[in-house]
Every structure is written in C-alpha cells, then in structure tokens.
Amino acid sequence: LYTAPDSCEGRCEEPYSEEDVCHCNADCERYHNCCEDYYARCRPEGFSSSRDAITNEDLLHVSEQLYKADHNKARPTDITLNPQYQASPDETGDQEDRSPQPLYKYVNEELFSKPTYASFIKLLDNYQRATGREEDVTAEELREQDNFLKEVMKTELMKKLFAFLHKKNRYGSEQEFVADLKEMWFGLYSRGDGEQDSSGFEHVFSGEVKKGKVSGFHNWIRFYLLEKQGIVNYFSHNFNGPWDTYPDVLGLQFSWDGFYKEVGSAFIGCSPEFEFGLYTLCFIARPGRACHLSLGGYSLSIQTYAWTKSTYGNGQKYIATAYVMSP
C-alpha cells in the first residue's frame, strides 16, 4: 500500500530521482518514462509549471527556516536523556532489554503548558491503538483537533510553511491549507477490513498496534508520558543524531505494553508544530519518497507515504505514515 506516486500532480519539473516510478520533468519525454498524466498536468503551462516545482534546494532552504523558527522547542536544560545501550543492526530485532534505566532522566514539564504542547497532548488519548477497531470520534475530539490546528497556525513556524506552500501555488489561502491539514492528518480510513480505524495523526504521533507489533509511534512526548506511567519500556537505541541541542533524532527499540517496536525513529525535544510541519512539508513535496532536508547544517531525510486505498476531496490522499529516517 505504500508506494511512490505514479502521477504528476504537483510534481511538474521535479528533479529526477531513481526512486520514482515515473517522471515529470522535460527529460522524461526523451527517456520515455513520463507518468501517464504528464501531458495533461504539465503541458501547457498550468498548475505546477516549473516555477511552482519544489526543488531539492527549496527543501534544504525552507527546512532550515523552519528549524530556526521552532521557538517552542526544548532548551538543552529542559531534557536529560539516558540512552545507555547502542544496538547494532543485527540486534534491533531480538527484543532484548539492554537498558535497565528509563530513556528520560528528566523533562521540564513546564514545556507541556505551552499552547501547542497542551493542545497536542489532549489529542493523544482519542484513539484505540488496535487496528481493525472502529474509531468513535466525539464532538469534543473534533474540537480538540480544531484547537490544535488553531494553536499551531499561530506559530511563526507554521506561518512560514504556509507562506512557502502558498508561493508554490499549493494553497490559495490559509483557510484552505488548514482544511487540508485536517483531512490529510485526521481523516479516518481503514487499515483493517473496512472499519474507519486509523488516521495519519493516530499512526504517526499516538501509535498503533497491528499484528502484534507497534506500528507508527514516532513522537517523543507520547513516549515520555507513557514511559513515566510504566507503559513503555525503553530497550536500546541504534542511532543518535549529530545535534548537540534539540531537536535531536534518535532511533530506538522499545516495548509498549508488551508489543515491540524494532526501530522507532523520533525527533527529540522539538515542538509539536515542528514535527507536524516538517512531515506535512515532505508529504506535500515528496510523497512516497525520501525527502532530503537540512537542520542546523546537518542533513536529514524524512520518509512519508500516502494511503492509497482511499482518497478525499479532489482525489487527495491521506497520510499513511511519516518518520525520520535513521541511517
């Protein structure tokens, strides 16, 4: 279900990448590897003419801007980690707890009273983690979704992201952008047998359990809160990013109520809007492929996939997953 896109929607003049199923730049005619809708979407000059294409350089530039705009992130003194054991690639699957202590030694919980954190945390208990069980969304939960979107859109980071996407002709207004965020992240779809049992937000931030394994669950705040309650048990890490301030990146092994996650990559110490914004950027710019960014001068890639079995609006896709790629 997770595949690279086979359409040129929003991809005209996008740089060539061997990961792509088909291509949307002028060379594809010469190499006979254009997507089927190349002529309809990319000729003549229509939406996504070459000036609307999101280039690799654009992504490096805008990701640095978003990194600098993350004013709500943790300061170095706000979090003390205790990463303990570093697992080798052949140890990540063996489900052995090699770290007797918790991952988080200390978190300054004053962070959680900031509006974007507080509205984010309210969303985390809205989901049944087992796939195949219908989600019952209450009016209160819908209000919580709207409140989270309202709070993140007040931040400089999300305003910069909107300005970039607006300039690239993806959205005509902030209202249109927020409506699409709500659909792509919170719209329900079925990972099971037809039940509306999942959404991008649930999978990425809250986590799910599918076929006896942890699926998704890439958020540091969720991890910390569950570890503090004794529900999550940290086993080891296989990657620790090069940053000496937050956000940092960790690839980690853990169990959640006895269900195992072999590699759960996560940003550590970023604000909710930073993660939400970066994943959104990559989902719009490079769905189904590695999205190469730059944070504080260091390279980093994010992988997103669209849910291909159902769509909303104008054939638009829900987010199936999004995560930081740990080497």
Short mmCIF file of C-alpha atoms in Angstrom, two decimals:
data_model
loop_
_atom_site.label_atom_id
_atom_site.label_comp_id
_atom_site.label_asym_id
_atom_site.label_seq_id
_atom_site.Cartn_x
_atom_site.Cartn_y
_atom_site.Cartn_z
CA LEU A 1 0.00 0.00 0.00
CA TYR A 2 2.95 2.32 0.48
CA THR A 3 4.26 3.31 -2.96
CA ALA A 4 5.95 6.20 -4.72
CA PRO A 5 3.45 8.36 -6.64
CA ASP A 6 2.55 7.37 -10.22
CA SER A 7 1.04 10.76 -11.05
CA CYS A 8 2.49 14.18 -11.91
CA GLU A 9 0.10 16.01 -9.61
CA GLY A 10 2.19 18.78 -8.02
CA ARG A 11 5.40 17.29 -9.45
CA CYS A 12 5.98 19.05 -12.80
CA GLU A 13 9.68 19.75 -13.41
CA GLU A 14 10.57 17.94 -10.21
CA PRO A 15 14.23 16.82 -10.24
CA TYR A 16 14.89 13.27 -11.40
CA SER A 17 15.10 10.62 -8.69
CA GLU A 18 15.71 6.94 -9.38
CA GLU A 19 13.28 6.08 -6.57
CA ASP A 20 10.37 7.40 -8.65
CA VAL A 21 8.05 5.08 -10.51
CA CYS A 22 7.66 7.62 -13.32
CA HIS A 23 8.89 11.13 -14.02
CA CYS A 24 7.55 14.62 -14.65
CA ASN A 25 10.41 16.73 -15.99
CA ALA A 26 11.19 17.58 -19.64
CA ASP A 27 13.72 14.73 -19.94
CA CYS A 28 11.05 12.09 -19.38
CA GLU A 29 9.87 12.54 -22.98
CA ARG A 30 13.33 11.71 -24.23
CA TYR A 31 13.68 8.67 -21.95
CA HIS A 32 10.06 7.52 -22.38
CA ASN A 33 9.49 7.31 -18.62
CA CYS A 34 6.89 10.05 -18.07
CA CYS A 35 3.89 9.44 -15.81
CA GLU A 36 0.66 8.81 -17.72
CA ASP A 37 -0.78 12.19 -16.78
CA TYR A 38 2.39 14.16 -17.64
CA TYR A 39 0.88 15.83 -20.73
CA ALA A 40 -2.42 16.61 -19.04
CA ARG A 41 -0.83 18.08 -15.93
CA CYS A 42 2.48 19.57 -17.05
CA ARG A 43 1.73 20.91 -20.54
CA PRO A 44 0.92 23.64 -21.40
CA GLU A 45 1.94 25.95 -18.55
CA GLY A 46 -0.69 25.20 -15.92
CA PHE A 47 -0.58 24.41 -12.22
CA SER A 48 2.87 23.44 -11.19
CA SER A 49 4.73 24.99 -14.06
CA SER A 50 8.48 24.90 -13.45
CA ARG A 51 8.40 27.88 -11.07
CA ASP A 52 5.91 26.01 -8.85
CA ALA A 53 8.06 22.90 -8.63
CA ILE A 54 9.56 22.27 -5.18
CA THR A 55 13.23 21.66 -5.88
CA ASN A 56 15.72 19.87 -3.67
CA GLU A 57 17.33 23.26 -2.97
CA ASP A 58 13.94 24.69 -1.93
CA LEU A 59 13.56 21.87 0.60
CA LEU A 60 17.00 22.46 2.11
CA HIS A 61 16.32 26.18 2.39
CA VAL A 62 12.80 26.00 3.84
CA SER A 63 13.70 23.25 6.33
CA GLU A 64 16.48 25.46 7.74
CA GLN A 65 13.94 28.29 8.04
CA LEU A 66 11.51 26.02 9.94
CA TYR A 67 14.35 24.77 12.16
CA LYS A 68 15.21 28.36 13.13
CA ALA A 69 11.52 29.19 13.70
CA ASP A 70 10.97 26.41 16.27
CA HIS A 71 10.77 28.81 19.22
CA ASN A 72 8.84 26.32 21.39
CA LYS A 73 11.45 23.57 21.29
CA ALA A 74 13.13 22.28 24.43
CA ARG A 75 16.25 24.07 25.60
CA PRO A 76 19.28 21.87 26.35
CA THR A 77 18.49 22.09 30.10
CA ASP A 78 14.84 21.01 29.60
CA ILE A 79 15.59 17.35 28.86
CA THR A 80 18.17 14.89 30.17
CA LEU A 81 18.39 11.65 28.20
CA ASN A 82 19.97 8.40 29.31
CA PRO A 83 20.41 6.47 26.01
CA GLN A 84 22.51 3.63 27.55
CA TYR A 85 22.97 0.71 25.15
CA GLN A 86 23.55 1.25 21.40
CA ALA A 87 22.29 -1.76 19.45
CA SER A 88 23.98 -2.95 16.26
CA PRO A 89 21.77 -3.53 13.17
CA ASP A 90 21.55 -7.27 13.88
CA GLU A 91 20.44 -6.67 17.48
CA THR A 92 17.44 -4.38 16.87
CA GLY A 93 15.08 -7.28 16.17
CA ASP A 94 15.93 -9.53 19.10
CA GLN A 95 13.57 -7.88 21.63
CA GLU A 96 16.13 -7.80 24.42
CA ASP A 97 16.04 -5.04 27.03
CA ARG A 98 19.67 -3.94 27.28
CA SER A 99 18.99 -0.65 29.11
CA PRO A 100 17.87 -1.07 32.73
CA GLN A 101 17.07 2.64 33.22
CA PRO A 102 14.36 4.73 31.51
CA LEU A 103 15.37 6.78 28.45
CA TYR A 104 14.19 10.05 30.01
CA LYS A 105 16.04 11.03 33.17
CA TYR A 106 14.40 14.45 33.32
CA VAL A 107 11.91 16.50 31.32
CA ASN A 108 10.88 20.02 32.29
CA GLU A 109 7.11 19.55 32.14
CA GLU A 110 6.55 23.31 32.03
CA LEU A 111 7.01 22.79 28.28
CA PHE A 112 3.69 20.96 28.24
CA SER A 113 1.77 24.04 29.34
CA LYS A 114 2.69 25.87 26.11
CA PRO A 115 -0.45 26.08 23.94
CA THR A 116 0.75 23.84 21.09
CA TYR A 117 2.00 21.15 23.53
CA ALA A 118 -1.15 21.29 25.67
CA SER A 119 -3.48 21.01 22.65
CA PHE A 120 -1.31 18.22 21.18
CA ILE A 121 -1.32 16.16 24.41
CA LYS A 122 -5.14 16.38 24.56
CA LEU A 123 -5.30 14.51 21.22
CA LEU A 124 -3.24 11.52 22.35
CA ASP A 125 -5.99 9.73 24.30
CA ASN A 126 -8.52 9.97 21.44
CA TYR A 127 -7.52 6.70 19.80
CA GLN A 128 -7.91 2.94 20.18
CA ARG A 129 -4.49 1.62 19.34
CA ALA A 130 -5.60 -1.72 17.87
CA THR A 131 -6.15 -1.57 14.11
CA GLY A 132 -9.40 -3.15 12.98
CA ARG A 133 -11.40 -1.38 15.71
CA GLU A 134 -13.61 1.46 14.54
CA GLU A 135 -12.67 4.90 15.90
CA ASP A 136 -15.56 6.67 17.57
CA VAL A 137 -14.88 10.39 17.12
CA THR A 138 -16.83 12.58 19.53
CA ALA A 139 -17.73 16.26 19.11
CA GLU A 140 -15.23 17.02 21.89
CA GLU A 141 -12.46 15.23 19.96
CA LEU A 142 -13.29 17.19 16.80
CA ARG A 143 -13.00 20.41 18.84
CA GLU A 144 -9.61 19.21 20.11
CA GLN A 145 -8.43 18.69 16.52
CA ASP A 146 -9.56 22.20 15.54
CA ASN A 147 -7.95 23.69 18.63
CA PHE A 148 -4.62 22.01 17.89
CA LEU A 149 -4.69 23.30 14.30
CA LYS A 150 -5.62 26.79 15.52
CA GLU A 151 -2.71 26.82 18.01
CA VAL A 152 -0.07 25.54 15.59
CA MET A 153 -1.18 28.05 12.93
CA LYS A 154 -0.41 30.88 15.36
CA THR A 155 3.28 29.91 15.34
CA GLU A 156 5.90 31.53 13.14
CA LEU A 157 6.96 28.05 12.01
CA MET A 158 3.59 27.09 10.51
CA LYS A 159 3.11 30.58 9.06
CA LYS A 160 6.46 30.19 7.26
CA LEU A 161 5.41 26.76 5.98
CA PHE A 162 2.12 28.15 4.67
CA ALA A 163 3.91 31.11 3.02
CA PHE A 164 6.24 28.67 1.22
CA LEU A 165 3.40 26.41 0.01
CA HIS A 166 1.31 29.44 -0.99
CA LYS A 167 4.21 30.80 -3.04
CA LYS A 168 4.50 27.39 -4.70
CA ASN A 169 0.81 27.55 -5.68
CA ARG A 170 -0.27 24.62 -3.48
CA TYR A 171 -2.83 26.61 -1.45
CA GLY A 172 -4.73 29.80 -2.20
CA SER A 173 -5.44 30.75 1.41
CA GLU A 174 -4.56 29.82 4.96
CA GLN A 175 -8.14 28.60 5.42
CA GLU A 176 -7.71 26.16 2.53
CA PHE A 177 -4.39 24.98 4.00
CA VAL A 178 -5.91 24.34 7.46
CA ALA A 179 -8.88 22.47 5.95
CA ASP A 180 -6.47 20.23 4.03
CA LEU A 181 -4.29 19.65 7.11
CA LYS A 182 -7.38 18.48 8.95
CA GLU A 183 -8.27 15.98 6.20
CA MET A 184 -4.79 14.63 5.47
CA TRP A 185 -3.90 14.15 9.16
CA PHE A 186 -7.20 13.48 10.94
CA GLY A 187 -9.39 12.00 8.20
CA LEU A 188 -10.23 8.37 9.03
CA TYR A 189 -9.57 5.39 6.78
CA SER A 190 -9.40 1.62 7.15
CA ARG A 191 -6.20 -0.32 7.86
CA GLY A 192 -8.38 -3.36 8.60
CA ASP A 193 -11.46 -4.79 6.92
CA GLY A 194 -13.42 -1.66 6.22
CA GLU A 195 -13.64 -0.17 9.74
CA GLN A 196 -12.68 3.52 9.97
CA ASP A 197 -9.89 2.57 12.36
CA SER A 198 -6.91 4.79 11.55
CA SER A 199 -5.62 8.23 10.62
CA GLY A 200 -2.23 9.74 9.85
CA PHE A 201 -2.17 11.53 13.20
CA GLU A 202 -3.04 8.42 15.19
CA HIS A 203 -0.43 6.31 13.39
CA VAL A 204 2.48 8.78 13.47
CA PHE A 205 2.03 10.52 16.82
CA SER A 206 -0.08 8.28 19.04
CA GLY A 207 0.94 4.87 17.68
CA GLU A 208 -1.00 1.73 16.77
CA VAL A 209 -0.71 -1.99 17.32
CA LYS A 210 -1.07 -4.16 14.23
CA LYS A 211 -0.49 -7.92 14.00
CA GLY A 212 1.11 -7.98 17.44
CA LYS A 213 3.64 -5.21 16.71
CA VAL A 214 3.84 -1.50 17.37
CA SER A 215 3.10 0.42 14.19
CA GLY A 216 3.98 4.12 13.81
CA PHE A 217 4.54 5.83 17.21
CA HIS A 218 7.25 8.36 16.33
CA ASN A 219 6.67 11.07 18.93
CA TRP A 220 8.92 11.89 21.88
CA ILE A 221 6.20 13.49 24.06
CA ARG A 222 3.96 10.43 23.74
CA PHE A 223 6.93 8.18 24.55
CA TYR A 224 7.92 10.22 27.63
CA LEU A 225 4.38 10.32 29.04
CA LEU A 226 3.90 6.55 28.63
CA GLU A 227 7.38 5.72 29.94
CA LYS A 228 6.62 7.80 33.03
CA GLN A 229 3.46 5.70 33.59
CA GLY A 230 5.44 2.46 33.19
CA ILE A 231 3.56 1.51 30.00
CA VAL A 232 6.54 1.93 27.66
CA ASN A 233 9.86 0.18 28.33
CA TYR A 234 12.97 1.52 26.57
CA PHE A 235 15.32 -1.26 25.34
CA SER A 236 18.14 0.38 23.35
CA HIS A 237 18.92 2.84 20.57
CA ASN A 238 20.51 2.19 17.19
CA PHE A 239 21.06 5.79 16.06
CA ASN A 240 21.78 9.09 17.81
CA GLY A 241 21.75 12.16 15.58
CA PRO A 242 24.61 14.67 15.31
CA TRP A 243 22.80 17.57 17.01
CA ASP A 244 24.08 18.85 20.36
CA THR A 245 20.88 20.84 21.01
CA TYR A 246 17.23 19.99 20.47
CA PRO A 247 15.65 18.83 18.27
CA ASP A 248 17.83 15.75 18.06
CA VAL A 249 16.99 12.44 16.36
CA LEU A 250 17.05 9.01 17.98
CA GLY A 251 16.36 5.58 16.51
CA LEU A 252 15.14 3.40 19.37
CA GLN A 253 13.87 -0.04 20.38
CA PHE A 254 11.09 -0.34 22.94
CA SER A 255 8.05 -2.28 24.05
CA TRP A 256 4.61 -0.77 24.60
CA ASP A 257 2.54 -2.89 26.92
CA GLY A 258 4.45 -5.94 25.68
CA PHE A 259 4.21 -5.04 21.96
CA TYR A 260 7.60 -4.45 20.33
CA LYS A 261 8.93 -1.69 18.08
CA GLU A 262 12.12 -2.67 16.28
CA VAL A 263 13.17 0.82 15.16
CA GLY A 264 11.06 3.77 16.27
CA SER A 265 12.80 6.86 14.94
CA ALA A 266 11.81 10.13 16.57
CA PHE A 267 12.71 13.78 16.86
CA ILE A 268 13.60 14.50 20.50
CA GLY A 269 12.83 17.85 22.09
CA CYS A 270 11.12 19.53 19.16
CA SER A 271 7.77 21.28 19.49
CA PRO A 272 4.64 19.53 18.14
CA GLU A 273 4.37 22.14 15.36
CA PHE A 274 7.94 21.41 14.18
CA GLU A 275 7.28 17.72 13.64
CA PHE A 276 3.78 18.33 12.26
CA GLY A 277 5.12 20.99 9.88
CA LEU A 278 8.13 19.03 8.61
CA TYR A 279 6.10 15.89 7.96
CA THR A 280 3.45 17.96 6.17
CA LEU A 281 6.08 19.65 4.01
CA CYS A 282 7.56 16.29 2.97
CA PHE A 283 4.16 14.69 2.39
CA ILE A 284 3.21 17.51 0.02
CA ALA A 285 6.61 17.81 -1.68
CA ARG A 286 7.87 14.20 -1.83
CA PRO A 287 5.10 11.70 -1.00
CA GLY A 288 6.30 8.11 -1.19
CA ARG A 289 9.95 9.08 -1.32
CA ALA A 290 12.84 10.21 0.82
CA CYS A 291 12.60 13.95 1.42
CA HIS A 292 16.06 15.43 1.97
CA LEU A 293 16.23 18.33 4.43
CA SER A 294 18.82 20.35 6.34
CA LEU A 295 18.56 21.20 10.05
CA GLY A 296 21.22 23.38 11.62
CA GLY A 297 23.61 22.48 8.81
CA TYR A 298 23.13 18.72 9.17
CA SER A 299 21.43 16.53 6.55
CA LEU A 300 18.36 14.57 7.48
CA SER A 301 15.71 12.71 5.50
CA ILE A 302 12.04 12.11 6.16
CA GLN A 303 10.01 9.34 4.56
CA THR A 304 6.28 9.76 4.08
CA TYR A 305 3.73 7.51 2.39
CA ALA A 306 0.21 8.24 1.22
CA TRP A 307 -2.68 5.91 1.99
CA THR A 308 -3.52 4.66 -1.50
CA LYS A 309 -6.74 2.72 -0.85
CA SER A 310 -8.98 5.74 -0.20
CA THR A 311 -8.97 9.45 -1.04
CA TYR A 312 -10.77 12.64 -0.09
CA GLY A 313 -11.73 15.86 -1.87
CA ASN A 314 -10.23 16.01 -5.30
CA GLY A 315 -8.63 12.55 -5.17
CA GLN A 316 -6.27 13.78 -2.46
CA LYS A 317 -4.55 11.23 -0.26
CA TYR A 318 -4.47 10.75 3.50
CA ILE A 319 -1.14 10.38 5.30
CA ALA A 320 -0.33 6.71 5.90
CA THR A 321 2.92 7.33 7.74
CA ALA A 322 5.76 9.82 8.21
CA TYR A 323 9.01 9.33 10.06
CA VAL A 324 12.63 10.45 10.28
CA MET A 325 14.95 8.06 8.51
CA SER A 326 17.75 6.95 10.84
CA PRO A 327 20.76 5.75 8.83
#
